[in-house]
Coordinates of C-alpha atoms in Angstrom, one line a residue:
M84 CA 43.8 19.3 -111.9
Q85 CA 45.4 17.9 -108.7
F86 CA 44.3 14.5 -107.4
I87 CA 44.5 13.7 -103.7
L88 CA 45.2 10.1 -103.1
Q89 CA 43.2 8.4 -100.4
S90 CA 45.0 6.3 -97.9
P91 CA 43.7 2.7 -97.5
T92 CA 42.5 3.5 -94.0
Q93 CA 40.6 6.5 -95.2
K94 CA 38.9 4.3 -97.8
V95 CA 38.0 1.7 -95.1
I96 CA 36.4 4.3 -92.8
E97 CA 34.4 5.9 -95.6
Q98 CA 33.2 2.5 -96.7
I99 CA 32.0 1.8 -93.1
I100 CA 30.1 5.1 -93.1
R101 CA 28.5 4.2 -96.5
D102 CA 27.6 0.7 -95.3
H103 CA 25.6 2.3 -92.5
N104 CA 24.2 5.0 -94.8
S105 CA 25.9 7.6 -92.6
D106 CA 23.6 6.6 -89.8
L107 CA 25.3 7.7 -86.6
F108 CA 22.9 5.6 -84.5
K109 CA 24.4 2.5 -86.1
L110 CA 27.9 3.7 -86.5
I111 CA 28.6 4.3 -82.8
I112 CA 27.9 0.6 -82.0
D113 CA 30.1 -0.5 -84.9
N114 CA 33.3 -1.8 -83.3
S115 CA 35.5 -0.9 -86.3
F116 CA 34.2 2.7 -86.5
M117 CA 34.6 3.1 -82.7
N118 CA 38.2 1.9 -82.9
Y119 CA 39.0 4.5 -85.5
C120 CA 37.3 7.1 -83.1
R121 CA 39.4 5.9 -80.2
N122 CA 42.5 6.3 -82.2
A123 CA 41.3 9.8 -83.3
H124 CA 41.5 9.1 -87.0
P125 CA 40.8 12.4 -88.8
I126 CA 38.1 11.0 -91.0
A127 CA 36.2 9.4 -88.1
I128 CA 36.6 12.5 -86.0
E129 CA 35.5 14.8 -88.9
F130 CA 32.3 12.7 -89.3
I131 CA 31.6 13.0 -85.5
C132 CA 32.2 16.7 -85.6
K133 CA 29.7 17.2 -88.4
N134 CA 27.1 15.2 -86.4
V135 CA 27.6 16.3 -82.8
D136 CA 24.0 17.5 -82.7
Q137 CA 22.8 13.9 -83.6
L138 CA 25.2 12.5 -81.0
L139 CA 23.6 14.6 -78.3
N140 CA 20.1 13.8 -79.6
I141 CA 20.9 10.1 -79.0
L142 CA 22.2 10.8 -75.5
F143 CA 19.1 12.6 -74.5
A144 CA 16.6 10.7 -76.6
D145 CA 13.0 10.6 -75.4
Y146 CA 13.1 7.4 -73.3
N147 CA 9.5 6.6 -73.8
L148 CA 10.1 6.3 -77.5
I149 CA 12.9 3.7 -77.2
P150 CA 11.5 0.2 -77.7
K151 CA 12.2 -2.2 -74.8
E152 CA 14.1 -4.5 -77.1
Q153 CA 16.5 -1.7 -78.0
L154 CA 17.3 -0.6 -74.4
Q155 CA 20.4 -2.7 -74.2
Q156 CA 21.7 -1.3 -77.5
Y157 CA 20.8 2.2 -76.2
S158 CA 23.0 1.6 -73.1
E159 CA 25.9 0.6 -75.4
Q160 CA 25.4 3.8 -77.4
I161 CA 25.5 5.9 -74.3
N162 CA 28.8 4.4 -73.2
N163 CA 30.4 4.8 -76.6
I164 CA 29.2 8.4 -77.0
W165 CA 30.6 9.3 -73.7
E166 CA 33.8 7.6 -74.5
I167 CA 34.1 9.8 -77.6
I168 CA 33.4 12.9 -75.6
E169 CA 36.0 11.9 -73.0
L170 CA 38.7 11.8 -75.8
N171 CA 38.7 15.6 -75.1
L172 CA 39.4 16.4 -78.7
E173 CA 39.0 20.2 -79.3
P174 CA 37.1 20.0 -82.6
I175 CA 34.4 17.8 -80.9
L176 CA 34.3 19.9 -77.7
K177 CA 33.8 23.1 -79.8
Q178 CA 30.8 21.5 -81.5
I179 CA 29.4 20.4 -78.1
E180 CA 29.6 24.1 -76.9
I181 CA 27.3 24.9 -79.8
H182 CA 24.7 22.2 -79.2
W183 CA 24.9 21.3 -75.5
Q184 CA 21.8 23.2 -74.4
I185 CA 19.7 20.2 -75.6
I186 CA 20.1 19.0 -72.0
F187 CA 17.5 21.5 -70.8
E188 CA 14.9 19.9 -73.0
L189 CA 14.8 17.1 -70.5
R190 CA 12.5 19.4 -68.4
W191 CA 9.8 19.0 -71.0
K192 CA 9.9 15.2 -71.5
Q193 CA 7.3 13.0 -69.9
F194 CA 9.8 10.6 -68.4
V195 CA 13.6 11.1 -67.9
P196 CA 15.6 8.3 -66.3
D197 CA 18.2 9.3 -63.7
I198 CA 21.0 8.3 -66.0
Q199 CA 20.1 11.0 -68.5
W200 CA 20.0 13.7 -65.7
G201 CA 23.4 12.3 -64.7
L202 CA 24.7 12.7 -68.3
A203 CA 23.3 16.2 -68.4
Y204 CA 25.2 17.1 -65.3
K205 CA 28.4 15.7 -66.7
L206 CA 28.0 17.6 -70.0
L207 CA 27.1 20.9 -68.1
N208 CA 30.2 20.5 -66.0
L209 CA 32.3 20.0 -69.1
V210 CA 31.0 23.1 -70.7
K211 CA 31.3 25.1 -67.4
E212 CA 34.9 24.2 -67.1
R213 CA 35.6 25.6 -70.5
D214 CA 33.6 28.8 -70.3
N215 CA 31.6 30.1 -67.3
S216 CA 29.9 32.8 -69.2
I217 CA 27.8 30.3 -71.1
L218 CA 26.0 29.5 -67.8
E219 CA 25.8 33.2 -66.8
D220 CA 23.8 33.9 -69.9
L221 CA 21.2 31.2 -69.1
L222 CA 20.5 32.8 -65.7
K223 CA 19.1 35.8 -67.5
S224 CA 16.2 33.7 -68.8
Q225 CA 13.1 34.3 -66.7
D226 CA 12.5 31.5 -64.1
F227 CA 15.3 29.4 -65.5
L228 CA 16.4 27.9 -62.2
I229 CA 12.8 27.7 -60.9
S230 CA 11.9 25.5 -63.9
F231 CA 14.1 22.8 -62.3
L232 CA 12.1 22.6 -59.1
P233 CA 9.8 19.8 -60.2
F234 CA 13.0 17.6 -60.7
L235 CA 14.8 18.5 -57.5
N236 CA 14.1 15.0 -56.2
I237 CA 16.9 13.8 -58.5
H238 CA 20.4 14.3 -57.1
S239 CA 22.0 15.0 -60.4
V240 CA 19.6 18.0 -60.9
S241 CA 20.7 19.5 -57.6
Q242 CA 24.3 19.1 -58.8
M243 CA 23.5 20.9 -62.0
L244 CA 21.8 23.7 -60.0
I245 CA 24.8 24.1 -57.8
A246 CA 26.9 24.8 -60.9
F247 CA 24.7 27.9 -61.4
F248 CA 25.3 29.1 -57.9
E249 CA 29.0 28.7 -58.2
I250 CA 29.5 31.2 -61.0
G251 CA 28.6 34.4 -59.1
F252 CA 25.4 36.1 -57.9
H253 CA 22.2 36.5 -59.8
Q254 CA 18.7 37.4 -58.6
S255 CA 17.3 34.2 -60.1
Q256 CA 19.3 32.3 -57.5
I257 CA 17.3 34.1 -54.8
D258 CA 14.0 33.3 -56.6
F259 CA 15.0 29.6 -56.6
L260 CA 15.9 29.6 -52.9
R261 CA 12.6 31.3 -52.0
E262 CA 10.5 28.8 -54.0
G263 CA 12.5 25.8 -52.9
L264 CA 11.9 26.5 -49.2
K265 CA 8.3 25.7 -49.8
F266 CA 9.2 22.0 -50.2
F267 CA 9.2 21.8 -46.3
Q268 CA 5.5 22.6 -46.3
K269 CA 4.9 20.1 -49.1
Q270 CA 6.9 17.4 -47.2
D271 CA 8.6 16.3 -50.4
V272 CA 11.4 14.2 -48.8
F273 CA 13.8 13.8 -51.7
S274 CA 13.4 17.3 -52.9
I275 CA 14.1 18.6 -49.4
I276 CA 17.2 16.5 -49.1
N277 CA 18.6 17.9 -52.3
Y278 CA 17.5 21.5 -51.5
T279 CA 19.3 21.2 -48.2
Y280 CA 22.4 20.0 -50.1
I281 CA 22.3 23.2 -52.2
V282 CA 22.0 25.3 -49.1
H283 CA 24.8 23.4 -47.4
E284 CA 27.1 24.0 -50.4
I285 CA 26.2 27.8 -50.4
M286 CA 27.0 28.1 -46.7
T287 CA 30.1 26.0 -46.5
R288 CA 31.9 26.1 -49.9
I289 CA 30.5 28.6 -52.4
L290 CA 30.3 31.4 -49.8
I291 CA 28.9 34.2 -52.1
D292 CA 27.7 37.0 -49.8
Q293 CA 24.3 37.8 -51.4
Q294 CA 23.3 34.1 -51.5
M295 CA 24.3 33.6 -47.8
E296 CA 22.6 36.8 -46.7
Y297 CA 19.3 35.6 -48.1
I298 CA 19.6 32.3 -46.3
L299 CA 20.5 34.1 -43.1
R300 CA 17.2 36.0 -43.1
G301 CA 14.5 35.1 -40.6
E302 CA 12.4 33.3 -43.2
F303 CA 14.7 30.3 -43.3
L304 CA 14.8 30.0 -39.5
K305 CA 11.0 30.4 -39.1
T306 CA 10.3 27.7 -41.7
T307 CA 12.8 25.2 -40.4
F308 CA 11.7 25.8 -36.8
E309 CA 8.1 25.1 -37.7
V310 CA 9.3 21.7 -39.0
V311 CA 11.5 20.6 -36.1
V312 CA 8.9 21.3 -33.5
Q313 CA 6.2 19.1 -35.2
E314 CA 5.3 15.8 -33.8
N315 CA 4.9 12.7 -36.0
Y316 CA 6.8 14.4 -38.8
D317 CA 9.1 12.5 -41.2
P318 CA 12.5 12.3 -39.3
I319 CA 14.4 12.8 -42.5
I320 CA 12.6 16.1 -43.2
Q321 CA 13.3 17.2 -39.6
K322 CA 16.9 16.3 -39.8
N323 CA 17.3 18.4 -42.9
A324 CA 15.5 21.3 -41.3
A325 CA 17.8 21.0 -38.3
H326 CA 20.8 20.9 -40.6
I327 CA 19.8 24.3 -42.1
I328 CA 19.3 25.7 -38.6
S329 CA 22.8 24.4 -37.7
L330 CA 24.3 26.0 -40.8
I331 CA 22.8 29.3 -39.9
S332 CA 23.8 29.1 -36.2
N333 CA 27.3 28.2 -37.2
Y334 CA 27.6 31.3 -39.3
Y335 CA 26.4 33.6 -36.6
T336 CA 28.3 32.0 -33.7
M337 CA 31.8 31.6 -35.3
D338 CA 32.9 34.9 -33.8
M339 CA 31.1 34.3 -30.5
Q340 CA 32.7 31.1 -29.5
N341 CA 35.7 32.5 -27.7
I342 CA 34.4 35.8 -26.4
N343 CA 34.7 37.0 -22.8
V344 CA 31.6 39.0 -21.8
E345 CA 33.7 40.8 -19.2
D346 CA 36.0 42.1 -21.8
P347 CA 34.9 45.6 -23.1
D348 CA 36.4 44.8 -26.5
C349 CA 33.8 42.0 -26.9
Q350 CA 30.8 44.2 -26.2
D351 CA 30.5 45.4 -29.8
I352 CA 30.5 41.8 -31.1
I353 CA 27.8 40.9 -28.6
S354 CA 25.8 44.0 -29.5
Q355 CA 26.0 43.2 -33.2
F356 CA 25.0 39.6 -32.6
K357 CA 21.9 40.7 -30.8
Q358 CA 20.9 42.8 -33.8
T359 CA 21.0 39.9 -36.2
P360 CA 17.9 38.2 -37.7
F361 CA 19.2 35.0 -36.0
F362 CA 19.0 36.4 -32.5
A363 CA 15.6 37.9 -33.2
N364 CA 14.0 34.7 -34.7
F365 CA 15.8 31.9 -32.8
D366 CA 13.4 30.5 -30.2
V367 CA 15.7 28.5 -28.0
S368 CA 12.9 27.3 -25.8
K369 CA 11.6 25.2 -28.7
I370 CA 14.9 23.2 -28.8
G371 CA 14.5 22.7 -25.0
Q372 CA 11.0 21.3 -25.6
I373 CA 12.3 18.9 -28.2
F374 CA 15.0 17.6 -25.9
Q375 CA 12.5 17.2 -23.1
K376 CA 10.1 15.2 -25.2
A377 CA 12.9 13.0 -26.5
V378 CA 13.9 12.3 -22.9
S379 CA 10.4 11.7 -21.6
K380 CA 9.4 9.4 -24.4
N381 CA 12.8 7.7 -24.4
I382 CA 13.2 8.5 -28.1
K383 CA 16.2 7.1 -29.9
V384 CA 18.8 9.8 -30.4
G385 CA 19.1 10.3 -34.2
L386 CA 20.7 12.7 -36.5
F387 CA 17.8 15.2 -36.0
I388 CA 18.6 15.5 -32.3
I389 CA 22.3 15.5 -32.9
K390 CA 22.0 18.5 -35.2
L391 CA 20.0 20.4 -32.6
V392 CA 22.7 19.5 -30.0
E393 CA 25.2 21.1 -32.3
V394 CA 23.2 24.3 -32.4
R395 CA 22.8 24.3 -28.6
E396 CA 26.5 23.8 -28.0
R397 CA 27.4 26.7 -30.3
L398 CA 25.0 29.0 -28.4
L399 CA 26.4 28.1 -25.0
L400 CA 29.6 29.7 -26.2
D401 CA 31.5 28.3 -23.2
N402 CA 30.3 31.3 -21.2
R403 CA 27.5 30.9 -18.6
Q404 CA 26.7 34.6 -18.3
F405 CA 26.0 35.0 -22.0
S406 CA 24.2 31.7 -22.4
S407 CA 22.1 32.6 -19.3
N408 CA 21.1 35.8 -21.0
Y409 CA 20.1 33.7 -24.1
G410 CA 17.8 31.5 -22.1
F411 CA 19.6 28.2 -21.6
V412 CA 20.1 28.3 -17.8
N413 CA 16.4 28.8 -17.1
M414 CA 15.6 25.9 -19.3
G415 CA 17.8 23.6 -17.3
L416 CA 19.8 22.8 -20.4
N417 CA 23.0 24.6 -19.5
S418 CA 26.0 22.5 -18.6

């Protein structure tokens, strides 16, 4: 029989674990144990690997069940756990890939503090960087993205959702965009801010054709126009609606900004533009009405008006003949 001699350090770590009855909850606030983790001692790391599921259970514990007198300790545990994760040790990361979907259980908890959603986003991002396909499989679950809509008022949730738009097209993304647009009728300010953020990322950075094509449909313009023409409406909601209009107008007018309507080669571009949902649904007279009301009532020029000015400037196209055809001259808005 062969005997394996234990090193003094190994004996110390094992004794620490025994002293705490292998209770990870206590071990991760034990300075000695944490120091062995920081130094990536094999015995400490092996113990962590065997208990990654418990580690994540602590991170995403039911906040309502944590006694107030333990909240400070819980905060320390969160910091230490994330410090362990950020060691980027492959054995630990592999175990996280197995157990990470616990973050989605946050959707069913009665109360989730913003910090836990923030940790969920960081963990999702870590997994995504290692293997995109893990996220792709989740999109196949019915109404997966839609199930996050009740939490869209939290910015970290919108960041999580963007990760699911970055990995390629899936029909569930369209379902989410369709349902999320309804926040403008509900006047849910924070959800609208984060929804607009997602639309902005799709139109300016992600640039996946199928996602953009859905946003470019007339439904988005109709909904956002209904918002911007309302009086006594929350200015933050109107600013976000105007931003979506601006994003759509920017897409359609990129090729139009330097055209010459006298040039036969430009006629196809103009003709194609007139066939777009944007041209069909964009009611430029409504922008004129908003400007006129702002001037007559001496309303302070805010971001909402500035966004509409951006739209108007794009549509002028530096060409009076085309902008006249589009209705600006008759409104007295041409320059």
